[in-house]
Amino acid sequence: MLPGFETDRLLLRPRTMDHFEDCIAMDRDPAVTKFIPGPWTDDTSHRQFLTDRITTDFGIGLGYWSIFEKTRSDQFLGWVLLIPHDAIGPDVEIGWRLNRLAWGKGIATEAAKPVLEHGFKATTVDRIIAAIDPRNSASVRVAEKLGMELMGETEEDGYHFVTYAILRATFQTAIDQLPS
């Protein structure tokens, strides 16, 4: 079982099927999934994809966390993941997706920070990556705020991504510089 996390403004809980419809609703907003390949417009495929992601055991310390406001603990804001890259590895990837209600408020960075820390404490990986569509400037900024550095560019299934990474040896310094 994954731990939960609490920040100044947020509660992060391991994602469960209780969060299924909130995730579906978020993914149906084309602005939310604009830069993310997936089965978002095919209801059957989308539901199967999400069910698989929620029910898969990604390994010790890995998985998804749903994000909620402390002051409104029933208000789903999105999620943070820490899973093998593309669900198969070998790299471990951190990622985030937020509904529009949460955009532009620093929530992605605040939610990703404890998950990134957890990733280095709960696993033996030497680095954690984030694969981001380079047009997604908001996600690029989150990766940079987390102390991640641009490592290169890749093509996956016809999609272009930039890869950011943070090394175990440098993550604590970067995390310590973030506001609480």
mmCIF file with all atom_site columns, C-alpha atoms in Angstrom:
data_model
loop_
_atom_site.group_PDB
_atom_site.id
_atom_site.type_symbol
_atom_site.label_atom_id
_atom_site.label_alt_id
_atom_site.label_comp_id
_atom_site.label_asym_id
_atom_site.label_entity_id
_atom_site.label_seq_id
_atom_site.pdbx_PDB_ins_code
_atom_site.Cartn_x
_atom_site.Cartn_y
_atom_site.Cartn_z
_atom_site.occupancy
_atom_site.B_iso_or_equiv
_atom_site.pdbx_formal_charge
_atom_site.auth_seq_id
_atom_site.auth_comp_id
_atom_site.auth_asym_id
_atom_site.auth_atom_id
_atom_site.pdbx_PDB_model_num
ATOM 1   C CA . MET A 1 1   ? 0.000   0.000  0.000   1.00 0.00 ? 1   MET A CA 1
ATOM 2   C CA . LEU A 1 2   ? 1.259   3.440  -0.906  1.00 0.00 ? 2   LEU A CA 1
ATOM 3   C CA . PRO A 1 3   ? 1.563   6.125  1.748   1.00 0.00 ? 3   PRO A CA 1
ATOM 4   C CA . GLY A 1 4   ? -0.497  9.286  1.684   1.00 0.00 ? 4   GLY A CA 1
ATOM 5   C CA . PHE A 1 5   ? 1.073   12.724 1.830   1.00 0.00 ? 5   PHE A CA 1
ATOM 6   C CA . GLU A 1 6   ? 0.035   16.085 3.227   1.00 0.00 ? 6   GLU A CA 1
ATOM 7   C CA . THR A 1 7   ? 1.419   19.451 2.134   1.00 0.00 ? 7   THR A CA 1
ATOM 8   C CA . ASP A 1 8   ? 0.499   22.972 3.144   1.00 0.00 ? 8   ASP A CA 1
ATOM 9   C CA . ARG A 1 9   ? -2.578  22.976 0.897   1.00 0.00 ? 9   ARG A CA 1
ATOM 10  C CA . LEU A 1 10  ? -3.015  19.426 -0.340  1.00 0.00 ? 10  LEU A CA 1
ATOM 11  C CA . LEU A 1 11  ? -3.829  15.845 0.567   1.00 0.00 ? 11  LEU A CA 1
ATOM 12  C CA . LEU A 1 12  ? -2.416  13.113 -1.658  1.00 0.00 ? 12  LEU A CA 1
ATOM 13  C CA . ARG A 1 13  ? -4.071  9.718  -1.382  1.00 0.00 ? 13  ARG A CA 1
ATOM 14  C CA . PRO A 1 14  ? -3.237  6.512  -3.234  1.00 0.00 ? 14  PRO A CA 1
ATOM 15  C CA . ARG A 1 15  ? -5.482  6.475  -6.313  1.00 0.00 ? 15  ARG A CA 1
ATOM 16  C CA . THR A 1 16  ? -8.280  3.908  -6.192  1.00 0.00 ? 16  THR A CA 1
ATOM 17  C CA . MET A 1 17  ? -11.371 3.021  -8.178  1.00 0.00 ? 17  MET A CA 1
ATOM 18  C CA . ASP A 1 18  ? -13.187 5.566  -5.985  1.00 0.00 ? 18  ASP A CA 1
ATOM 19  C CA . HIS A 1 19  ? -11.415 8.221  -8.086  1.00 0.00 ? 19  HIS A CA 1
ATOM 20  C CA . PHE A 1 20  ? -12.327 6.589  -11.431 1.00 0.00 ? 20  PHE A CA 1
ATOM 21  C CA . GLU A 1 21  ? -15.124 8.915  -12.544 1.00 0.00 ? 21  GLU A CA 1
ATOM 22  C CA . ASP A 1 22  ? -13.157 12.014 -11.501 1.00 0.00 ? 22  ASP A CA 1
ATOM 23  C CA . CYS A 1 23  ? -10.243 10.817 -13.660 1.00 0.00 ? 23  CYS A CA 1
ATOM 24  C CA . ILE A 1 24  ? -12.558 10.074 -16.602 1.00 0.00 ? 24  ILE A CA 1
ATOM 25  C CA . ALA A 1 25  ? -14.129 13.539 -16.342 1.00 0.00 ? 25  ALA A CA 1
ATOM 26  C CA . MET A 1 26  ? -10.704 15.205 -16.180 1.00 0.00 ? 26  MET A CA 1
ATOM 27  C CA . ASP A 1 27  ? -9.406  13.275 -19.203 1.00 0.00 ? 27  ASP A CA 1
ATOM 28  C CA . ARG A 1 28  ? -12.489 14.183 -21.272 1.00 0.00 ? 28  ARG A CA 1
ATOM 29  C CA . ASP A 1 29  ? -11.433 17.831 -21.202 1.00 0.00 ? 29  ASP A CA 1
ATOM 30  C CA . PRO A 1 30  ? -9.418  18.143 -24.450 1.00 0.00 ? 30  PRO A CA 1
ATOM 31  C CA . ALA A 1 31  ? -7.342  20.963 -22.946 1.00 0.00 ? 31  ALA A CA 1
ATOM 32  C CA . VAL A 1 32  ? -6.181  18.611 -20.154 1.00 0.00 ? 32  VAL A CA 1
ATOM 33  C CA . THR A 1 33  ? -5.048  15.824 -22.501 1.00 0.00 ? 33  THR A CA 1
ATOM 34  C CA . LYS A 1 34  ? -3.908  18.069 -25.358 1.00 0.00 ? 34  LYS A CA 1
ATOM 35  C CA . PHE A 1 35  ? -0.252  17.053 -25.015 1.00 0.00 ? 35  PHE A CA 1
ATOM 36  C CA . ILE A 1 36  ? -0.760  13.457 -23.832 1.00 0.00 ? 36  ILE A CA 1
ATOM 37  C CA . PRO A 1 37  ? -1.315  10.557 -26.224 1.00 0.00 ? 37  PRO A CA 1
ATOM 38  C CA . GLY A 1 38  ? -4.003  8.156  -25.083 1.00 0.00 ? 38  GLY A CA 1
ATOM 39  C CA . PRO A 1 39  ? -7.456  6.721  -25.701 1.00 0.00 ? 39  PRO A CA 1
ATOM 40  C CA . TRP A 1 40  ? -9.254  9.802  -24.414 1.00 0.00 ? 40  TRP A CA 1
ATOM 41  C CA . THR A 1 41  ? -11.960 9.971  -27.132 1.00 0.00 ? 41  THR A CA 1
ATOM 42  C CA . ASP A 1 42  ? -12.875 6.256  -27.179 1.00 0.00 ? 42  ASP A CA 1
ATOM 43  C CA . ASP A 1 43  ? -14.974 5.649  -24.059 1.00 0.00 ? 43  ASP A CA 1
ATOM 44  C CA . THR A 1 44  ? -14.492 1.863  -23.935 1.00 0.00 ? 44  THR A CA 1
ATOM 45  C CA . SER A 1 45  ? -10.716 2.015  -24.476 1.00 0.00 ? 45  SER A CA 1
ATOM 46  C CA . HIS A 1 46  ? -10.364 4.953  -22.099 1.00 0.00 ? 46  HIS A CA 1
ATOM 47  C CA . ARG A 1 47  ? -12.234 3.146  -19.315 1.00 0.00 ? 47  ARG A CA 1
ATOM 48  C CA . GLN A 1 48  ? -10.184 -0.035 -19.815 1.00 0.00 ? 48  GLN A CA 1
ATOM 49  C CA . PHE A 1 49  ? -6.919  1.940  -19.865 1.00 0.00 ? 49  PHE A CA 1
ATOM 50  C CA . LEU A 1 50  ? -7.838  3.729  -16.643 1.00 0.00 ? 50  LEU A CA 1
ATOM 51  C CA . THR A 1 51  ? -8.988  0.525  -14.941 1.00 0.00 ? 51  THR A CA 1
ATOM 52  C CA . ASP A 1 52  ? -5.682  -1.129 -15.864 1.00 0.00 ? 52  ASP A CA 1
ATOM 53  C CA . ARG A 1 53  ? -3.671  1.818  -14.545 1.00 0.00 ? 53  ARG A CA 1
ATOM 54  C CA . ILE A 1 54  ? -5.588  1.922  -11.248 1.00 0.00 ? 54  ILE A CA 1
ATOM 55  C CA . THR A 1 55  ? -5.427  -1.832 -10.615 1.00 0.00 ? 55  THR A CA 1
ATOM 56  C CA . THR A 1 56  ? -1.837  -2.512 -11.740 1.00 0.00 ? 56  THR A CA 1
ATOM 57  C CA . ASP A 1 57  ? 0.837   -3.148 -9.122  1.00 0.00 ? 57  ASP A CA 1
ATOM 58  C CA . PHE A 1 58  ? 3.775   -1.113 -10.427 1.00 0.00 ? 58  PHE A CA 1
ATOM 59  C CA . GLY A 1 59  ? 6.148   -2.336 -7.711  1.00 0.00 ? 59  GLY A CA 1
ATOM 60  C CA . ILE A 1 60  ? 7.144   -1.344 -4.223  1.00 0.00 ? 60  ILE A CA 1
ATOM 61  C CA . GLY A 1 61  ? 6.692   2.379  -3.639  1.00 0.00 ? 61  GLY A CA 1
ATOM 62  C CA . LEU A 1 62  ? 5.302   3.019  -7.131  1.00 0.00 ? 62  LEU A CA 1
ATOM 63  C CA . GLY A 1 63  ? 1.841   4.020  -8.272  1.00 0.00 ? 63  GLY A CA 1
ATOM 64  C CA . TYR A 1 64  ? -0.552  6.940  -8.529  1.00 0.00 ? 64  TYR A CA 1
ATOM 65  C CA . TRP A 1 65  ? -1.749  9.484  -5.948  1.00 0.00 ? 65  TRP A CA 1
ATOM 66  C CA . SER A 1 66  ? -4.949  11.495 -6.291  1.00 0.00 ? 66  SER A CA 1
ATOM 67  C CA . ILE A 1 67  ? -4.699  15.144 -5.263  1.00 0.00 ? 67  ILE A CA 1
ATOM 68  C CA . PHE A 1 68  ? -7.284  16.882 -3.063  1.00 0.00 ? 68  PHE A CA 1
ATOM 69  C CA . GLU A 1 69  ? -7.479  20.282 -1.412  1.00 0.00 ? 69  GLU A CA 1
ATOM 70  C CA . LYS A 1 70  ? -7.114  20.176 2.380   1.00 0.00 ? 70  LYS A CA 1
ATOM 71  C CA . THR A 1 71  ? -9.956  22.631 2.816   1.00 0.00 ? 71  THR A CA 1
ATOM 72  C CA . ARG A 1 72  ? -12.215 20.636 0.467   1.00 0.00 ? 72  ARG A CA 1
ATOM 73  C CA . SER A 1 73  ? -11.047 17.060 0.810   1.00 0.00 ? 73  SER A CA 1
ATOM 74  C CA . ASP A 1 74  ? -13.727 15.872 -1.621  1.00 0.00 ? 74  ASP A CA 1
ATOM 75  C CA . GLN A 1 75  ? -12.485 18.179 -4.421  1.00 0.00 ? 75  GLN A CA 1
ATOM 76  C CA . PHE A 1 76  ? -10.442 16.048 -6.863  1.00 0.00 ? 76  PHE A CA 1
ATOM 77  C CA . LEU A 1 77  ? -7.734  18.178 -8.449  1.00 0.00 ? 77  LEU A CA 1
ATOM 78  C CA . GLY A 1 78  ? -5.820  15.559 -10.416 1.00 0.00 ? 78  GLY A CA 1
ATOM 79  C CA . TRP A 1 79  ? -3.073  13.033 -9.795  1.00 0.00 ? 79  TRP A CA 1
ATOM 80  C CA . VAL A 1 80  ? 0.672   12.444 -9.589  1.00 0.00 ? 80  VAL A CA 1
ATOM 81  C CA . LEU A 1 81  ? 2.287   9.232  -10.774 1.00 0.00 ? 81  LEU A CA 1
ATOM 82  C CA . LEU A 1 82  ? 5.541   7.494  -10.001 1.00 0.00 ? 82  LEU A CA 1
ATOM 83  C CA . ILE A 1 83  ? 5.676   4.407  -12.199 1.00 0.00 ? 83  ILE A CA 1
ATOM 84  C CA . PRO A 1 84  ? 8.005   2.618  -14.607 1.00 0.00 ? 84  PRO A CA 1
ATOM 85  C CA . HIS A 1 85  ? 8.295   4.793  -17.721 1.00 0.00 ? 85  HIS A CA 1
ATOM 86  C CA . ASP A 1 86  ? 5.420   4.034  -20.095 1.00 0.00 ? 86  ASP A CA 1
ATOM 87  C CA . ALA A 1 87  ? 4.331   1.455  -17.467 1.00 0.00 ? 87  ALA A CA 1
ATOM 88  C CA . ILE A 1 88  ? 7.198   -0.862 -18.487 1.00 0.00 ? 88  ILE A CA 1
ATOM 89  C CA . GLY A 1 89  ? 10.488  0.828  -17.505 1.00 0.00 ? 89  GLY A CA 1
ATOM 90  C CA . PRO A 1 90  ? 13.363  0.491  -16.984 1.00 0.00 ? 90  PRO A CA 1
ATOM 91  C CA . ASP A 1 91  ? 13.353  4.161  -15.980 1.00 0.00 ? 91  ASP A CA 1
ATOM 92  C CA . VAL A 1 92  ? 11.001  5.374  -13.254 1.00 0.00 ? 92  VAL A CA 1
ATOM 93  C CA . GLU A 1 93  ? 8.913   8.355  -14.296 1.00 0.00 ? 93  GLU A CA 1
ATOM 94  C CA . ILE A 1 94  ? 7.129   11.047 -12.348 1.00 0.00 ? 94  ILE A CA 1
ATOM 95  C CA . GLY A 1 95  ? 4.175   12.732 -13.981 1.00 0.00 ? 95  GLY A CA 1
ATOM 96  C CA . TRP A 1 96  ? 1.144   14.843 -13.120 1.00 0.00 ? 96  TRP A CA 1
ATOM 97  C CA . ARG A 1 97  ? -2.237  15.674 -14.557 1.00 0.00 ? 97  ARG A CA 1
ATOM 98  C CA . LEU A 1 98  ? -4.537  18.329 -13.143 1.00 0.00 ? 98  LEU A CA 1
ATOM 99  C CA . ASN A 1 99  ? -8.034  19.438 -13.991 1.00 0.00 ? 99  ASN A CA 1
ATOM 100 C CA . ARG A 1 100 ? -8.472  23.056 -15.035 1.00 0.00 ? 100 ARG A CA 1
ATOM 101 C CA . LEU A 1 101 ? -9.644  24.038 -11.564 1.00 0.00 ? 101 LEU A CA 1
ATOM 102 C CA . ALA A 1 102 ? -6.074  23.472 -10.356 1.00 0.00 ? 102 ALA A CA 1
ATOM 103 C CA . TRP A 1 103 ? -4.102  25.117 -13.157 1.00 0.00 ? 103 TRP A CA 1
ATOM 104 C CA . GLY A 1 104 ? -1.762  28.024 -12.489 1.00 0.00 ? 104 GLY A CA 1
ATOM 105 C CA . LYS A 1 105 ? -1.703  27.687 -8.697  1.00 0.00 ? 105 LYS A CA 1
ATOM 106 C CA . GLY A 1 106 ? 1.526   25.755 -8.095  1.00 0.00 ? 106 GLY A CA 1
ATOM 107 C CA . ILE A 1 107 ? -0.425  22.621 -7.225  1.00 0.00 ? 107 ILE A CA 1
ATOM 108 C CA . ALA A 1 108 ? 1.467   20.295 -9.586  1.00 0.00 ? 108 ALA A CA 1
ATOM 109 C CA . THR A 1 109 ? 4.814   21.268 -8.069  1.00 0.00 ? 109 THR A CA 1
ATOM 110 C CA . GLU A 1 110 ? 3.487   21.079 -4.516  1.00 0.00 ? 110 GLU A CA 1
ATOM 111 C CA . ALA A 1 111 ? 1.972   17.639 -5.131  1.00 0.00 ? 111 ALA A CA 1
ATOM 112 C CA . ALA A 1 112 ? 4.951   16.246 -7.037  1.00 0.00 ? 112 ALA A CA 1
ATOM 113 C CA . LYS A 1 113 ? 7.524   17.252 -4.416  1.00 0.00 ? 113 LYS A CA 1
ATOM 114 C CA . PRO A 1 114 ? 6.616   14.642 -1.749  1.00 0.00 ? 114 PRO A CA 1
ATOM 115 C CA . VAL A 1 115 ? 6.141   11.975 -4.423  1.00 0.00 ? 115 VAL A CA 1
ATOM 116 C CA . LEU A 1 116 ? 9.613   12.697 -5.818  1.00 0.00 ? 116 LEU A CA 1
ATOM 117 C CA . GLU A 1 117 ? 11.098  12.500 -2.318  1.00 0.00 ? 117 GLU A CA 1
ATOM 118 C CA . HIS A 1 118 ? 9.220   9.257  -1.709  1.00 0.00 ? 118 HIS A CA 1
ATOM 119 C CA . GLY A 1 119 ? 10.572  7.872  -4.985  1.00 0.00 ? 119 GLY A CA 1
ATOM 120 C CA . PHE A 1 120 ? 14.149  8.146  -3.841  1.00 0.00 ? 120 PHE A CA 1
ATOM 121 C CA . LYS A 1 121 ? 13.400  6.903  -0.323  1.00 0.00 ? 121 LYS A CA 1
ATOM 122 C CA . ALA A 1 122 ? 11.205  3.927  -1.285  1.00 0.00 ? 122 ALA A CA 1
ATOM 123 C CA . THR A 1 123 ? 13.141  2.678  -4.320  1.00 0.00 ? 123 THR A CA 1
ATOM 124 C CA . THR A 1 124 ? 16.731  2.085  -5.340  1.00 0.00 ? 124 THR A CA 1
ATOM 125 C CA . VAL A 1 125 ? 16.565  4.034  -8.611  1.00 0.00 ? 125 VAL A CA 1
ATOM 126 C CA . ASP A 1 126 ? 19.427  6.371  -9.373  1.00 0.00 ? 126 ASP A CA 1
ATOM 127 C CA . ARG A 1 127 ? 17.288  8.811  -11.324 1.00 0.00 ? 127 ARG A CA 1
ATOM 128 C CA . ILE A 1 128 ? 13.679  9.747  -11.913 1.00 0.00 ? 128 ILE A CA 1
ATOM 129 C CA . ILE A 1 129 ? 12.579  11.099 -15.262 1.00 0.00 ? 129 ILE A CA 1
ATOM 130 C CA . ALA A 1 130 ? 9.672   13.089 -16.672 1.00 0.00 ? 130 ALA A CA 1
ATOM 131 C CA . ALA A 1 131 ? 8.772   12.698 -20.366 1.00 0.00 ? 131 ALA A CA 1
ATOM 132 C CA . ILE A 1 132 ? 6.972   15.855 -21.503 1.00 0.00 ? 132 ILE A CA 1
ATOM 133 C CA . ASP A 1 133 ? 5.636   17.124 -24.808 1.00 0.00 ? 133 ASP A CA 1
ATOM 134 C CA . PRO A 1 134 ? 7.884   20.161 -25.386 1.00 0.00 ? 134 PRO A CA 1
ATOM 135 C CA . ARG A 1 135 ? 4.829   22.290 -26.245 1.00 0.00 ? 135 ARG A CA 1
ATOM 136 C CA . ASN A 1 136 ? 3.521   21.750 -22.704 1.00 0.00 ? 136 ASN A CA 1
ATOM 137 C CA . SER A 1 137 ? 5.307   24.714 -21.150 1.00 0.00 ? 137 SER A CA 1
ATOM 138 C CA . ALA A 1 138 ? 3.442   24.378 -17.826 1.00 0.00 ? 138 ALA A CA 1
ATOM 139 C CA . SER A 1 139 ? 4.735   20.817 -17.292 1.00 0.00 ? 139 SER A CA 1
ATOM 140 C CA . VAL A 1 140 ? 8.230   21.827 -18.372 1.00 0.00 ? 140 VAL A CA 1
ATOM 141 C CA . ARG A 1 141 ? 8.153   24.555 -15.694 1.00 0.00 ? 141 ARG A CA 1
ATOM 142 C CA . VAL A 1 142 ? 7.029   22.042 -13.043 1.00 0.00 ? 142 VAL A CA 1
ATOM 143 C CA . ALA A 1 143 ? 9.914   19.706 -13.922 1.00 0.00 ? 143 ALA A CA 1
ATOM 144 C CA . GLU A 1 144 ? 12.381  22.588 -13.723 1.00 0.00 ? 144 GLU A CA 1
ATOM 145 C CA . LYS A 1 145 ? 10.958  23.785 -10.385 1.00 0.00 ? 145 LYS A CA 1
ATOM 146 C CA . LEU A 1 146 ? 11.479  20.254 -9.051  1.00 0.00 ? 146 LEU A CA 1
ATOM 147 C CA . GLY A 1 147 ? 15.177  20.546 -9.945  1.00 0.00 ? 147 GLY A CA 1
ATOM 148 C CA . MET A 1 148 ? 14.953  18.284 -12.971 1.00 0.00 ? 148 MET A CA 1
ATOM 149 C CA . GLU A 1 149 ? 17.280  18.970 -15.869 1.00 0.00 ? 149 GLU A CA 1
ATOM 150 C CA . LEU A 1 150 ? 16.767  18.499 -19.585 1.00 0.00 ? 150 LEU A CA 1
ATOM 151 C CA . MET A 1 151 ? 18.456  15.266 -20.637 1.00 0.00 ? 151 MET A CA 1
ATOM 152 C CA . GLY A 1 152 ? 17.390  14.987 -24.270 1.00 0.00 ? 152 GLY A CA 1
ATOM 153 C CA . GLU A 1 153 ? 14.608  14.410 -26.737 1.00 0.00 ? 153 GLU A CA 1
ATOM 154 C CA . THR A 1 154 ? 12.895  11.196 -27.787 1.00 0.00 ? 154 THR A CA 1
ATOM 155 C CA . GLU A 1 155 ? 10.297  9.913  -30.219 1.00 0.00 ? 155 GLU A CA 1
ATOM 156 C CA . GLU A 1 156 ? 7.842   7.352  -28.862 1.00 0.00 ? 156 GLU A CA 1
ATOM 157 C CA . ASP A 1 157 ? 5.063   5.927  -31.005 1.00 0.00 ? 157 ASP A CA 1
ATOM 158 C CA . GLY A 1 158 ? 5.234   8.945  -33.299 1.00 0.00 ? 158 GLY A CA 1
ATOM 159 C CA . TYR A 1 159 ? 5.137   11.495 -30.457 1.00 0.00 ? 159 TYR A CA 1
ATOM 160 C CA . HIS A 1 160 ? 7.951   13.900 -29.624 1.00 0.00 ? 160 HIS A CA 1
ATOM 161 C CA . PHE A 1 161 ? 8.989   14.270 -25.976 1.00 0.00 ? 161 PHE A CA 1
ATOM 162 C CA . VAL A 1 162 ? 11.693  16.016 -24.010 1.00 0.00 ? 162 VAL A CA 1
ATOM 163 C CA . THR A 1 163 ? 13.080  14.046 -21.105 1.00 0.00 ? 163 THR A CA 1
ATOM 164 C CA . TYR A 1 164 ? 13.871  15.738 -17.825 1.00 0.00 ? 164 TYR A CA 1
ATOM 165 C CA . ALA A 1 165 ? 15.666  13.895 -15.038 1.00 0.00 ? 165 ALA A CA 1
ATOM 166 C CA . ILE A 1 166 ? 16.873  14.303 -11.510 1.00 0.00 ? 166 ILE A CA 1
ATOM 167 C CA . LEU A 1 167 ? 19.579  12.129 -10.002 1.00 0.00 ? 167 LEU A CA 1
ATOM 168 C CA . ARG A 1 168 ? 19.497  10.599 -6.557  1.00 0.00 ? 168 ARG A CA 1
ATOM 169 C CA . ALA A 1 169 ? 22.793  12.334 -5.797  1.00 0.00 ? 169 ALA A CA 1
ATOM 170 C CA . THR A 1 170 ? 21.339  15.800 -6.457  1.00 0.00 ? 170 THR A CA 1
ATOM 171 C CA . PHE A 1 171 ? 17.643  15.581 -5.599  1.00 0.00 ? 171 PHE A CA 1
ATOM 172 C CA . GLN A 1 172 ? 17.868  16.578 -1.924  1.00 0.00 ? 172 GLN A CA 1
ATOM 173 C CA . THR A 1 173 ? 19.635  19.834 -2.723  1.00 0.00 ? 173 THR A CA 1
ATOM 174 C CA . ALA A 1 174 ? 17.022  20.669 -5.356  1.00 0.00 ? 174 ALA A CA 1
ATOM 175 C CA . ILE A 1 175 ? 14.086  19.713 -3.120  1.00 0.00 ? 175 ILE A CA 1
ATOM 176 C CA . ASP A 1 176 ? 15.457  21.693 -0.163  1.00 0.00 ? 176 ASP A CA 1
ATOM 177 C CA . GLN A 1 177 ? 15.386  24.832 -2.336  1.00 0.00 ? 177 GLN A CA 1
ATOM 178 C CA . LEU A 1 178 ? 11.649  24.520 -3.065  1.00 0.00 ? 178 LEU A CA 1
ATOM 179 C CA . PRO A 1 179 ? 9.222   26.449 -0.904  1.00 0.00 ? 179 PRO A CA 1
ATOM 180 C CA . SER A 1 180 ? 7.272   24.241 1.513   1.00 0.00 ? 180 SER A CA 1
#
